[in-house]
CSV table of C-alpha atoms and ligand atoms in Angstrom, one decimal:
chain,number,residue,atom,x,y,z
C,1276,UNK,CA,6.4,15.6,-13.8
C,1277,UNK,CA,6.5,12.3,-12.1
C,1278,UNK,CA,5.2,11.1,-8.8
C,1279,UNK,CA,7.4,8.9,-6.8
C,1280,UNK,CA,4.7,7.9,-4.3
C,1281,UNK,CA,4.7,7.8,-0.5
C,1282,UNK,CA,2.3,7.2,2.4
C,1283,UNK,CA,0.2,10.2,1.5
C,1284,UNK,CA,0.3,9.9,-2.3
C,1285,UNK,CA,0.3,6.7,-4.3
C,1286,UNK,CA,0.0,7.4,-8.0
C,1287,UNK,CA,0.6,3.7,-8.7
C,1288,UNK,CA,-2.5,2.7,-6.9
C,1289,UNK,CA,-4.6,5.4,-8.6
C,1290,UNK,CA,-3.5,4.2,-12.0
C,1291,UNK,CA,-3.7,0.4,-11.2
C,1292,UNK,CA,-6.9,0.4,-9.2
C,1293,UNK,CA,-9.0,3.5,-9.4
C,1294,UNK,CA,-8.6,4.6,-13.0
C,1295,UNK,CA,-9.2,1.1,-14.3
C,1296,UNK,CA,-12.3,0.8,-12.0
C,1297,UNK,CA,-13.8,4.1,-13.3
C,1298,UNK,CA,-13.1,3.1,-16.9
C,1299,UNK,CA,-14.7,-0.3,-16.4
C,1300,UNK,CA,-17.8,1.2,-14.8
C,1301,UNK,CA,-18.3,3.5,-17.8
C,1302,UNK,CA,-17.7,0.7,-20.3
C,1303,UNK,CA,-20.3,-1.5,-18.6
C,1304,UNK,CA,-22.8,1.3,-18.5
C,1305,UNK,CA,-22.4,1.8,-22.2
C,1306,UNK,CA,-23.2,-1.9,-22.5
C,1307,UNK,CA,-26.4,-1.4,-20.6
C,1308,UNK,CA,-25.3,-2.6,-17.1
C,1309,UNK,CA,-25.5,-0.7,-13.9
C,1310,UNK,CA,-22.4,-1.7,-11.8
C,1311,UNK,CA,-22.4,-2.0,-8.0
C,1312,UNK,CA,-18.9,-1.9,-6.4
C,1313,UNK,CA,-18.3,-4.3,-3.5
C,1314,UNK,CA,-15.3,-3.6,-1.1
C,1315,UNK,CA,-13.9,-6.2,1.2
C,1316,UNK,CA,-12.8,-3.8,4.0
C,1317,UNK,CA,-13.7,-4.6,7.6
C,1318,UNK,CA,-15.2,-2.6,10.5
C,1319,UNK,CA,-11.8,-1.1,11.5
C,1320,UNK,CA,-11.8,0.7,8.2
C,1321,UNK,CA,-15.1,2.3,8.4
C,1322,UNK,CA,-13.5,5.7,7.7
C,1323,UNK,CA,-12.3,4.3,4.3
C,1324,UNK,CA,-15.9,3.3,3.5
C,1325,UNK,CA,-17.1,6.8,3.9
C,1326,UNK,CA,-14.3,8.1,1.7
C,1327,UNK,CA,-15.1,5.5,-0.9
C,1328,UNK,CA,-18.8,6.1,-0.8
C,1329,UNK,CA,-18.3,9.8,-1.3
C,1330,UNK,CA,-15.7,9.3,-4.0
C,1331,UNK,CA,-17.8,7.0,-6.2
C,1332,UNK,CA,-20.8,9.3,-5.7
C,1333,UNK,CA,-18.9,12.0,-7.6
C,1334,UNK,CA,-16.0,10.7,-9.8
C,1335,UNK,CA,-17.7,8.5,-12.4
C,1336,UNK,CA,-20.0,10.4,-14.8
C,1337,UNK,CA,-23.0,9.2,-12.8
C,1338,UNK,CA,-22.9,8.1,-9.1
C,1339,UNK,CA,-22.2,4.4,-8.6
C,1340,UNK,CA,-23.5,2.3,-5.7
C,1341,UNK,CA,-21.0,1.0,-3.2
C,1342,UNK,CA,-21.5,-1.8,-0.8
C,1343,UNK,CA,-19.4,-3.0,2.2
C,1344,UNK,CA,-20.7,-6.4,3.2
C,1345,UNK,CA,-18.0,-7.1,5.9
C,1346,UNK,CA,-18.9,-3.8,7.6
C,1347,UNK,CA,-22.6,-4.4,7.3
C,1348,UNK,CA,-22.5,-8.0,8.5
C,1349,UNK,CA,-19.8,-7.9,11.2
C,1350,UNK,CA,-19.5,-5.6,14.2
C,1351,UNK,CA,-15.9,-6.5,14.8
C,1352,UNK,CA,-13.1,-7.6,12.4
C,1353,UNK,CA,-12.9,-11.2,11.5
C,1354,UNK,CA,-9.5,-12.8,11.3
C,1355,UNK,CA,-10.0,-14.4,7.9
C,1356,UNK,CA,-6.5,-15.8,7.6
C,1357,UNK,CA,-7.1,-19.0,9.7
C,1358,UNK,CA,-10.4,-19.5,7.8
C,1359,UNK,CA,-8.6,-19.4,4.5
C,1360,UNK,CA,-5.8,-21.7,5.6
C,1361,UNK,CA,-7.7,-24.2,7.8
C,1362,UNK,CA,-11.1,-24.3,6.3
C,1363,UNK,CA,-10.5,-23.5,2.7
C,1364,UNK,CA,-7.0,-25.2,2.6
C,1365,UNK,CA,-5.5,-22.3,0.7
C,1366,UNK,CA,-2.0,-21.2,1.5
C,1367,UNK,CA,-1.5,-17.5,2.2
C,1368,UNK,CA,1.2,-15.7,0.2
C,1369,UNK,CA,4.5,-16.2,1.9
C,1370,UNK,CA,4.9,-12.5,2.7
C,1371,UNK,CA,2.5,-12.9,5.6
C,1372,UNK,CA,4.6,-15.6,7.1
C,1373,UNK,CA,7.6,-13.3,6.7
C,1374,UNK,CA,5.9,-10.6,8.7
C,1375,UNK,CA,4.7,-8.2,6.1
C,1376,UNK,CA,1.3,-6.6,6.7
C,1377,UNK,CA,0.2,-7.2,3.1
C,1378,UNK,CA,1.5,-9.1,0.1
C,1379,UNK,CA,1.1,-6.4,-2.5
C,1380,UNK,CA,3.7,-5.4,-5.1
C,1381,UNK,CA,6.3,-7.9,-3.9
C,1382,UNK,CA,7.1,-5.8,-0.8
C,1383,UNK,CA,8.1,-2.7,-2.8
C,1384,UNK,CA,5.2,-0.7,-1.6
C,1385,UNK,CA,5.6,3.1,-1.8
C,1386,UNK,CA,3.3,3.4,1.2
C,1387,UNK,CA,5.4,1.2,3.4
C,1388,UNK,CA,7.2,2.9,6.3
C,1389,UNK,CA,10.5,2.4,8.0
C,1390,UNK,CA,9.6,-0.9,9.6
C,1391,UNK,CA,8.3,-2.2,6.3
C,1392,UNK,CA,11.6,-1.4,4.6
C,1393,UNK,CA,13.6,-2.7,7.4
C,1394,UNK,CA,11.9,-6.0,6.9
C,1395,UNK,CA,12.3,-5.9,3.2
C,1396,UNK,CA,16.0,-5.3,3.7
C,1397,UNK,CA,16.3,-8.2,6.1
C,1398,UNK,CA,14.4,-10.8,4.1
C,1399,UNK,CA,14.9,-9.7,0.5
C,1400,UNK,CA,17.9,-7.3,0.2
C,1401,UNK,CA,17.9,-7.7,-3.6
C,1402,UNK,CA,14.4,-6.3,-3.8
C,1403,UNK,CA,15.3,-3.6,-1.4
C,1404,UNK,CA,18.1,-2.7,-3.7
C,1405,UNK,CA,15.8,-2.6,-6.7
C,1406,UNK,CA,13.5,-0.2,-4.9
C,1407,UNK,CA,16.5,1.9,-3.8
C,1408,UNK,CA,17.7,2.0,-7.4
C,1409,UNK,CA,14.2,3.0,-8.6
C,1410,UNK,CA,14.1,5.8,-6.1
C,1411,UNK,CA,17.6,7.0,-7.2
C,1412,UNK,CA,16.7,6.9,-10.9
C,1413,UNK,CA,13.5,8.9,-10.2
C,1414,UNK,CA,15.5,11.5,-8.2
C,1415,UNK,CA,18.0,11.9,-11.0
C,1416,UNK,CA,15.6,11.9,-13.9
C,1417,UNK,CA,13.3,14.6,-12.4
C,1418,UNK,CA,16.1,16.3,-10.5
C,1419,UNK,CA,14.1,16.4,-7.3
C,1420,UNK,CA,15.0,15.8,-3.7
C,1421,UNK,CA,12.2,13.4,-3.0
C,1422,UNK,CA,12.0,10.0,-1.3
C,1423,UNK,CA,9.5,7.3,-0.3
C,1424,UNK,CA,10.3,7.7,3.4
C,1425,UNK,CA,10.3,11.0,5.4
C,1426,UNK,CA,12.4,11.9,8.4
C,1427,UNK,CA,12.4,15.1,10.4
C,1428,UNK,CA,10.0,16.6,7.9
C,1429,UNK,CA,12.3,16.0,5.0
C,1430,UNK,CA,13.3,13.3,2.5
C,1431,UNK,CA,15.1,10.2,3.7
C,1432,UNK,CA,16.2,7.9,0.9
C,1433,UNK,CA,16.4,4.2,0.9
C,1434,UNK,CA,20.1,4.5,0.2
C,1435,UNK,CA,20.5,6.5,3.4
C,1436,UNK,CA,18.5,3.9,5.3
C,1437,UNK,CA,20.5,1.0,3.9
C,1438,UNK,CA,23.8,2.8,4.7
C,1439,UNK,CA,22.6,3.3,8.3
C,1440,UNK,CA,21.7,-0.4,8.5
C,1441,UNK,CA,25.2,-1.3,7.3
C,1442,UNK,CA,26.9,0.9,9.9
C,1443,UNK,CA,24.4,0.3,12.7
C,1444,UNK,CA,22.9,-3.2,12.5
C,1445,UNK,CA,21.2,-2.7,15.9
C,1446,UNK,CA,19.1,0.1,14.3
C,1447,UNK,CA,17.8,-2.5,11.9
C,1448,UNK,CA,16.8,-4.8,14.7
C,1449,UNK,CA,15.3,-1.9,16.7
C,1450,UNK,CA,13.2,-0.9,13.7
C,1451,UNK,CA,12.0,-4.5,13.3
C,1452,UNK,CA,11.0,-4.8,16.9
C,1453,UNK,CA,9.3,-1.4,17.0
C,1454,UNK,CA,11.9,-0.2,19.5
C,1455,UNK,CA,12.6,3.1,17.6
C,1456,UNK,CA,11.0,6.5,18.3
C,1457,UNK,CA,13.0,8.7,15.9
C,1458,UNK,CA,10.7,8.0,12.9
C,1459,UNK,CA,7.1,8.6,12.2
C,1460,UNK,CA,6.2,5.3,10.8
C,1461,UNK,CA,3.5,4.6,8.3
C,1462,UNK,CA,3.7,0.8,8.0
C,1463,UNK,CA,0.4,-0.6,7.1
C,1464,UNK,CA,-0.9,2.4,5.2
C,1465,UNK,CA,-3.3,0.8,2.9
C,1466,UNK,CA,-3.1,0.8,-0.8
C,1467,UNK,CA,-5.5,3.6,-1.7
C,1468,UNK,CA,-8.8,3.1,-3.5
C,1469,UNK,CA,-9.6,6.8,-4.3
C,1470,UNK,CA,-7.8,9.5,-6.1
C,1471,UNK,CA,-5.7,11.7,-3.7
U,2000,SF4,S1,0.6,-1.8,-2.8
U,2000,SF4,FE1,1.8,0.1,-2.6
U,2000,SF4,S2,3.1,0.2,-4.3
U,2000,SF4,FE2,1.5,-1.3,-4.8
U,2000,SF4,S3,-0.1,-0.1,-5.9
U,2000,SF4,FE3,-0.6,-0.1,-3.7
U,2000,SF4,S4,0.3,1.8,-2.9
U,2000,SF4,FE4,1.3,1.3,-4.9
């Protein structure tokens, strides 16, 4: 059985980040090291720090120490983007300029919400189509009525959303401006760092 992934469940992130981290920890321990995990999350994500601390206290064979220097040092979030650009002279990934909340996975994040996919459709319709096709292949292969997005408590496919954009361009603009109340949006749901 496959997992398509959505705002609550992101198998991709578990495989890419969490499983690799746990394996790395165990490998390093076998080499005689005692790893410490540092997470770069800020004060507004304190709740994630608790989850991470709890997770890494139990999931590896032995508990592993976790540290959160940005939470320990700063009381409020620091906007690091101007520092990176102006002081360090490093350009940010273009996705930030385009309005995305993060630059992961080329905009095809399974934890993105309606606004995220509206933006992807507007700036990169080809990528939107790739994600739409992936979702369709998944639905056919596993014969399941599932989707990345949810609406009215049920599946709402990227194909449905694209077709609505094509018939009602104002809906696209309303989603982009946040002027829509018929969807429970999840834009900005972070890429997970623990198993669900
Ligand atoms: S950014 Fe999104 S699609 Fe990429 S690994 Fe994280 S949850 Fe999955």
